[in-house]
PDB file of C-alpha atoms in Angstrom:
ATOM      1  CA  MET A   1       0.260  -0.170   0.026  1.00 66.00           C
ATOM      2  CA  GLU A   2       2.643   2.284   0.898  1.00 77.00           C
ATOM      3  CA  LYS A   3       4.385   1.962  -2.840  1.00 78.00           C
ATOM      4  CA  GLU A   4       1.025   2.565  -4.249  1.00 79.00           C
ATOM      5  CA  LYS A   5       1.109   6.075  -2.077  1.00 76.00           C
ATOM      6  CA  GLU A   6       4.705   6.581  -3.669  1.00 79.00           C
ATOM      7  CA  ASN A   7       3.994   6.017  -6.879  1.00 82.00           C
ATOM      8  CA  VAL A   8       0.446   8.021  -7.189  1.00 81.00           C
ATOM      9  CA  ARG A   9       2.618  10.935  -5.417  1.00 85.00           C
ATOM     10  CA  ASP A  10       5.035  10.740  -8.101  1.00 85.00           C
ATOM     11  CA  MET A  11       2.648  10.802 -11.062  1.00 88.00           C
ATOM     12  CA  HIS A  12       1.097  13.991 -12.408  1.00 90.00           C
ATOM     13  CA  MET A  13      -2.528  14.509 -11.879  1.00 89.00           C
ATOM     14  CA  GLY A  14      -3.463  14.350 -15.657  1.00 90.00           C
ATOM     15  CA  LYS A  15      -1.529  11.067 -16.230  1.00 91.00           C
ATOM     16  CA  LEU A  16      -3.891   9.783 -13.016  1.00 90.00           C
ATOM     17  CA  VAL A  17      -6.939  11.867 -14.609  1.00 90.00           C
ATOM     18  CA  HIS A  18      -6.664  10.568 -18.038  1.00 91.00           C
ATOM     19  CA  MET A  19      -6.432   6.599 -16.232  1.00 91.00           C
ATOM     20  CA  LEU A  20      -9.545   7.775 -14.474  1.00 90.00           C
ATOM     21  CA  SER A  21     -10.789   8.711 -18.244  1.00 86.00           C
ATOM     22  CA  ASN A  22      -9.731   5.543 -19.547  1.00 87.00           C
ATOM     23  CA  GLN A  23     -11.191   3.143 -17.273  1.00 87.00           C
ATOM     24  CA  LEU A  24     -15.001   5.567 -16.977  1.00 83.00           C
ATOM     25  CA  LYS A  25     -14.852   4.913 -21.548  1.00 76.00           C
ATOM     26  CA  ARG A  26     -13.948   0.811 -20.981  1.00 78.00           C
ATOM     27  CA  ARG A  27     -17.004   0.568 -18.541  1.00 74.00           C
ATOM     28  CA  ASP A  28     -19.242   2.803 -21.021  1.00 67.00           C
ATOM     29  CA  SER A  29     -18.304   0.652 -23.670  1.00 57.00           C
ATOM     30  CA  MET A  30     -18.870  -2.723 -22.203  1.00 52.00           C
ATOM     31  CA  GLU A  31     -22.128  -1.740 -20.453  1.00 58.00           C
ATOM     32  CA  ALA A  32     -24.104   0.828 -21.397  1.00 58.00           C
ATOM     33  CA  GLY A  33     -25.270   2.955 -24.816  1.00 64.00           C
ATOM     34  CA  PRO A  34     -25.829   1.368 -28.427  1.00 72.00           C
ATOM     35  CA  SER A  35     -22.659   0.071 -28.926  1.00 76.00           C
ATOM     36  CA  ASP A  36     -22.370   1.204 -32.660  1.00 83.00           C
ATOM     37  CA  LEU A  37     -21.929   5.138 -31.585  1.00 87.00           C
ATOM     38  CA  THR A  38     -18.693   6.365 -30.474  1.00 86.00           C
ATOM     39  CA  HIS A  39     -17.951   7.085 -26.502  1.00 82.00           C
ATOM     40  CA  MET A  40     -18.961  10.768 -27.377  1.00 90.00           C
ATOM     41  CA  GLN A  41     -21.618   9.865 -29.357  1.00 92.00           C
ATOM     42  CA  ARG A  42     -22.726   7.860 -25.994  1.00 88.00           C
ATOM     43  CA  LEU A  43     -22.419  10.660 -23.507  1.00 89.00           C
ATOM     44  CA  VAL A  44     -24.539  13.096 -25.909  1.00 94.00           C
ATOM     45  CA  LEU A  45     -27.492  11.035 -26.029  1.00 93.00           C
ATOM     46  CA  ARG A  46     -27.406  10.278 -22.313  1.00 90.00           C
ATOM     47  CA  PHE A  47     -27.201  13.522 -21.429  1.00 94.00           C
ATOM     48  CA  ILE A  48     -29.992  14.387 -24.310  1.00 95.00           C
ATOM     49  CA  LEU A  49     -31.675  11.021 -22.641  1.00 92.00           C
ATOM     50  CA  LEU A  50     -31.509  11.851 -18.606  1.00 90.00           C
ATOM     51  CA  ARG A  51     -32.071  15.935 -18.946  1.00 92.00           C
ATOM     52  CA  SER A  52     -34.850  15.474 -21.453  1.00 90.00           C
ATOM     53  CA  LEU A  53     -37.079  14.216 -19.257  1.00 88.00           C
ATOM     54  CA  HIS A  54     -37.475  18.011 -17.238  1.00 89.00           C
ATOM     55  CA  LEU A  55     -36.269  20.232 -19.382  1.00 91.00           C
ATOM     56  CA  ASP A  56     -36.251  20.975 -23.233  1.00 92.00           C
ATOM     57  CA  LEU A  57     -33.510  21.094 -24.719  1.00 94.00           C
ATOM     58  CA  TYR A  58     -30.796  22.833 -28.003  1.00 95.00           C
ATOM     59  CA  GLN A  59     -27.912  22.317 -29.321  1.00 96.00           C
ATOM     60  CA  LYS A  60     -26.881  25.218 -27.342  1.00 95.00           C
ATOM     61  CA  ASP A  61     -27.262  22.887 -23.790  1.00 96.00           C
ATOM     62  CA  ILE A  62     -25.205  20.533 -25.707  1.00 96.00           C
ATOM     63  CA  GLU A  63     -22.351  23.064 -26.417  1.00 95.00           C
ATOM     64  CA  GLU A  64     -22.178  24.076 -23.399  1.00 93.00           C
ATOM     65  CA  GLU A  65     -22.669  20.983 -21.009  1.00 93.00           C
ATOM     66  CA  PHE A  66     -19.397  19.448 -22.974  1.00 93.00           C
ATOM     67  CA  HIS A  67     -17.190  22.574 -23.738  1.00 90.00           C
ATOM     68  CA  ILE A  68     -17.302  21.733 -27.424  1.00 93.00           C
ATOM     69  CA  ARG A  69     -17.384  23.903 -30.822  1.00 93.00           C
ATOM     70  CA  LYS A  70     -20.927  24.274 -32.470  1.00 94.00           C
ATOM     71  CA  SER A  71     -19.329  22.343 -35.698  1.00 96.00           C
ATOM     72  CA  THR A  72     -18.696  19.286 -32.947  1.00 96.00           C
ATOM     73  CA  ALA A  73     -22.002  19.269 -31.796  1.00 97.00           C
ATOM     74  CA  THR A  74     -23.905  19.636 -35.354  1.00 97.00           C
ATOM     75  CA  GLY A  75     -21.644  16.363 -36.138  1.00 97.00           C
ATOM     76  CA  ILE A  76     -22.672  15.072 -33.095  1.00 97.00           C
ATOM     77  CA  LEU A  77     -26.517  15.615 -33.452  1.00 97.00           C
ATOM     78  CA  GLN A  78     -26.612  14.789 -37.568  1.00 97.00           C
ATOM     79  CA  LEU A  79     -25.115  11.560 -37.070  1.00 96.00           C
ATOM     80  CA  LEU A  80     -27.615  10.939 -33.893  1.00 97.00           C
ATOM     81  CA  GLU A  81     -30.453  12.196 -35.986  1.00 97.00           C
ATOM     82  CA  LYS A  82     -29.382  10.249 -39.219  1.00 96.00           C
ATOM     83  CA  LYS A  83     -28.837   6.723 -36.404  1.00 95.00           C
ATOM     84  CA  GLY A  84     -32.662   7.498 -35.492  1.00 95.00           C
ATOM     85  CA  PHE A  85     -31.532   8.677 -31.892  1.00 95.00           C
ATOM     86  CA  ILE A  86     -32.891  11.827 -31.987  1.00 96.00           C
ATOM     87  CA  SER A  87     -35.191  14.259 -34.095  1.00 96.00           C
ATOM     88  CA  ARG A  88     -35.491  17.971 -33.725  1.00 95.00           C
ATOM     89  CA  GLU A  89     -38.272  19.443 -33.322  1.00 93.00           C
ATOM     90  CA  SER A  90     -39.083  22.940 -34.445  1.00 90.00           C
ATOM     91  CA  VAL A  91     -40.395  25.605 -31.278  1.00 86.00           C
ATOM     92  CA  GLU A  92     -43.143  27.749 -32.096  1.00 85.00           C
ATOM     93  CA  GLN A  93     -41.725  31.160 -30.432  1.00 85.00           C
ATOM     94  CA  ASP A  94     -38.668  30.567 -32.895  1.00 83.00           C
ATOM     95  CA  GLY A  95     -38.679  28.253 -36.157  1.00 77.00           C
ATOM     96  CA  ARG A  96     -34.662  28.585 -36.296  1.00 83.00           C
ATOM     97  CA  LEU A  97     -34.267  27.119 -32.629  1.00 89.00           C
ATOM     98  CA  LYS A  98     -34.857  23.176 -32.924  1.00 92.00           C
ATOM     99  CA  ARG A  99     -35.837  21.318 -30.025  1.00 94.00           C
ATOM    100  CA  LEU A 100     -33.645  17.952 -29.313  1.00 96.00           C
ATOM    101  CA  VAL A 101     -36.187  15.119 -28.682  1.00 96.00           C
ATOM    102  CA  PRO A 102     -34.949  11.305 -27.827  1.00 96.00           C
ATOM    103  CA  THR A 103     -36.680   8.714 -30.153  1.00 95.00           C
ATOM    104  CA  LYS A 104     -38.424   5.674 -28.844  1.00 95.00           C
ATOM    105  CA  LYS A 105     -35.330   3.984 -30.303  1.00 93.00           C
ATOM    106  CA  ALA A 106     -33.393   5.904 -27.596  1.00 92.00           C
ATOM    107  CA  GLU A 107     -35.627   6.033 -24.959  1.00 91.00           C
ATOM    108  CA  GLY A 108     -35.575   1.720 -24.890  1.00 90.00           C
ATOM    109  CA  TYR A 109     -31.992   2.881 -23.639  1.00 87.00           C
ATOM    110  CA  ARG A 110     -32.789   4.938 -20.297  1.00 87.00           C
ATOM    111  CA  GLU A 111     -33.279   2.184 -17.698  1.00 87.00           C
ATOM    112  CA  LYS A 112     -29.941   0.659 -18.803  1.00 86.00           C
ATOM    113  CA  ILE A 113     -28.073   3.816 -18.707  1.00 84.00           C
ATOM    114  CA  LEU A 114     -29.832   4.862 -15.297  1.00 85.00           C
ATOM    115  CA  GLU A 115     -28.752   1.289 -13.966  1.00 88.00           C
ATOM    116  CA  ASN A 116     -25.014   2.021 -15.418  1.00 85.00           C
ATOM    117  CA  ILE A 117     -24.383   5.531 -13.801  1.00 84.00           C
ATOM    118  CA  ARG A 118     -25.896   4.183 -10.136  1.00 89.00           C
ATOM    119  CA  GLU A 119     -23.316   1.069 -10.730  1.00 89.00           C
ATOM    120  CA  ASN A 120     -20.356   2.910 -11.607  1.00 88.00           C
ATOM    121  CA  GLU A 121     -20.837   5.526  -8.686  1.00 91.00           C
ATOM    122  CA  ALA A 122     -20.952   2.905  -6.426  1.00 93.00           C
ATOM    123  CA  ARG A 123     -17.911   1.511  -7.572  1.00 92.00           C
ATOM    124  CA  MET A 124     -15.963   4.373  -7.523  1.00 93.00           C
ATOM    125  CA  GLU A 125     -17.173   5.324  -4.189  1.00 95.00           C
ATOM    126  CA  GLN A 126     -16.551   2.073  -2.886  1.00 95.00           C
ATOM    127  CA  GLY A 127     -13.597   1.665   0.150  1.00 95.00           C
ATOM    128  CA  ILE A 128     -13.447   5.727   0.225  1.00 96.00           C
ATOM    129  CA  PRO A 129     -15.202   7.866   3.209  1.00 96.00           C
ATOM    130  CA  ARG A 130     -17.781  10.421   1.602  1.00 95.00           C
ATOM    131  CA  GLU A 131     -16.157  13.122   2.909  1.00 97.00           C
ATOM    132  CA  ASP A 132     -12.788  12.191   1.348  1.00 96.00           C
ATOM    133  CA  TYR A 133     -14.817  10.830  -1.729  1.00 95.00           C
ATOM    134  CA  GLU A 134     -17.162  14.759  -2.112  1.00 96.00           C
ATOM    135  CA  ALA A 135     -13.869  16.178  -1.470  1.00 96.00           C
ATOM    136  CA  CYS A 136     -11.754  14.242  -4.651  1.00 94.00           C
ATOM    137  CA  LYS A 137     -14.986  15.782  -6.286  1.00 95.00           C
ATOM    138  CA  LEU A 138     -14.373  19.664  -5.389  1.00 96.00           C
ATOM    139  CA  VAL A 139     -10.726  19.420  -6.234  1.00 95.00           C
ATOM    140  CA  LEU A 140     -11.338  17.839  -9.558  1.00 93.00           C
ATOM    141  CA  TRP A 141     -13.790  20.868 -10.219  1.00 94.00           C
ATOM    142  CA  LYS A 142     -11.266  23.482  -9.133  1.00 95.00           C
ATOM    143  CA  VAL A 143      -8.850  21.926 -11.264  1.00 92.00           C
ATOM    144  CA  PHE A 144     -11.618  21.732 -14.617  1.00 90.00           C
ATOM    145  CA  GLU A 145     -11.752  25.553 -14.101  1.00 92.00           C
ATOM    146  CA  ASN A 146      -8.619  26.059 -13.713  1.00 92.00           C
ATOM    147  CA  LEU A 147      -8.047  24.449 -17.269  1.00 89.00           C
ATOM    148  CA  MET A 148     -10.801  26.573 -18.214  1.00 87.00           C
ATOM    149  CA  GLU A 149      -9.896  29.708 -17.376  1.00 90.00           C
ATOM    150  CA  GLU A 150      -6.891  29.388 -19.158  1.00 84.00           C
ATOM    151  CA  GLU A 151      -8.398  28.164 -21.973  1.00 80.00           C
ATOM    152  CA  LYS A 152     -10.559  31.610 -21.922  1.00 82.00           C
ATOM    153  CA  LYS A 153      -7.047  33.960 -21.865  1.00 83.00           C
ATOM    154  CA  GLU A 154      -6.443  32.075 -25.083  1.00 81.00           C
ATOM    155  CA  GLU A 155      -9.255  32.441 -26.617  1.00 80.00           C
ATOM    156  CA  ARG A 156      -9.401  36.147 -26.107  1.00 81.00           C
ATOM    157  CA  ARG A 157      -5.659  36.693 -26.370  1.00 81.00           C
ATOM    158  CA  ARG A 158      -6.487  35.425 -30.022  1.00 79.00           C
ATOM    159  CA  ARG A 159      -8.928  37.164 -30.737  1.00 78.00           C
ATOM    160  CA  ASP A 160      -6.988  40.626 -29.288  1.00 79.00           C
ATOM    161  CA  GLU A 161      -4.786  39.164 -31.755  1.00 79.00           C
ATOM    162  CA  SER A 162      -6.582  38.579 -34.897  1.00 73.00           C
ATOM    163  CA  LYS A 163      -8.028  42.941 -33.940  1.00 71.00           C
ATOM    164  CA  THR A 164      -4.673  43.994 -34.398  1.00 68.00           C
ATOM    165  CA  ILE A 165      -3.536  42.431 -37.534  1.00 67.00           C
ATOM    166  CA  SER A 166      -7.350  43.169 -38.891  1.00 63.00           C
ATOM    167  CA  ILE A 167      -6.808  47.064 -37.835  1.00 63.00           C
ATOM    168  CA  ASN A 168      -3.152  46.951 -38.868  1.00 59.00           C
ATOM    169  CA  PRO A 169      -2.955  45.148 -42.241  1.00 58.00           C
TER     170      PRO A 169
END
């Protein structure tokens, strides 16, 4: 056990997060959702299935939830639509706005997805005191925020740079 602790202490946070992410992807691909979808497509479908129970969803919600660009979200949603997992319905107030609606085909996966989430959460919490588990989640969220802030700074820098270039040809 001491050797494990030493190895973890010497490990970069990014490597540990990457290992955890790979493990979760493996579990997800083995257990939940349609096998003809990529991991990211399954995550988006899962989000649509669970969130649409309570709220209307739009492409912008997908972009914000997964921190992806509009073009990436468009590609994923077009594929989910083509494979019959979602449909897009016009909204009464604005015909340009399309609500994302899971189809009956997608609905068939909802309970299995919920079961998979419960099982994975229980597996991850196993042997960890609740307080430590919650502290870990808070630390991981802060790490995420730090990285997002850095990304936002870089985007602002690029935007400012492009303005300077277009102003001073």
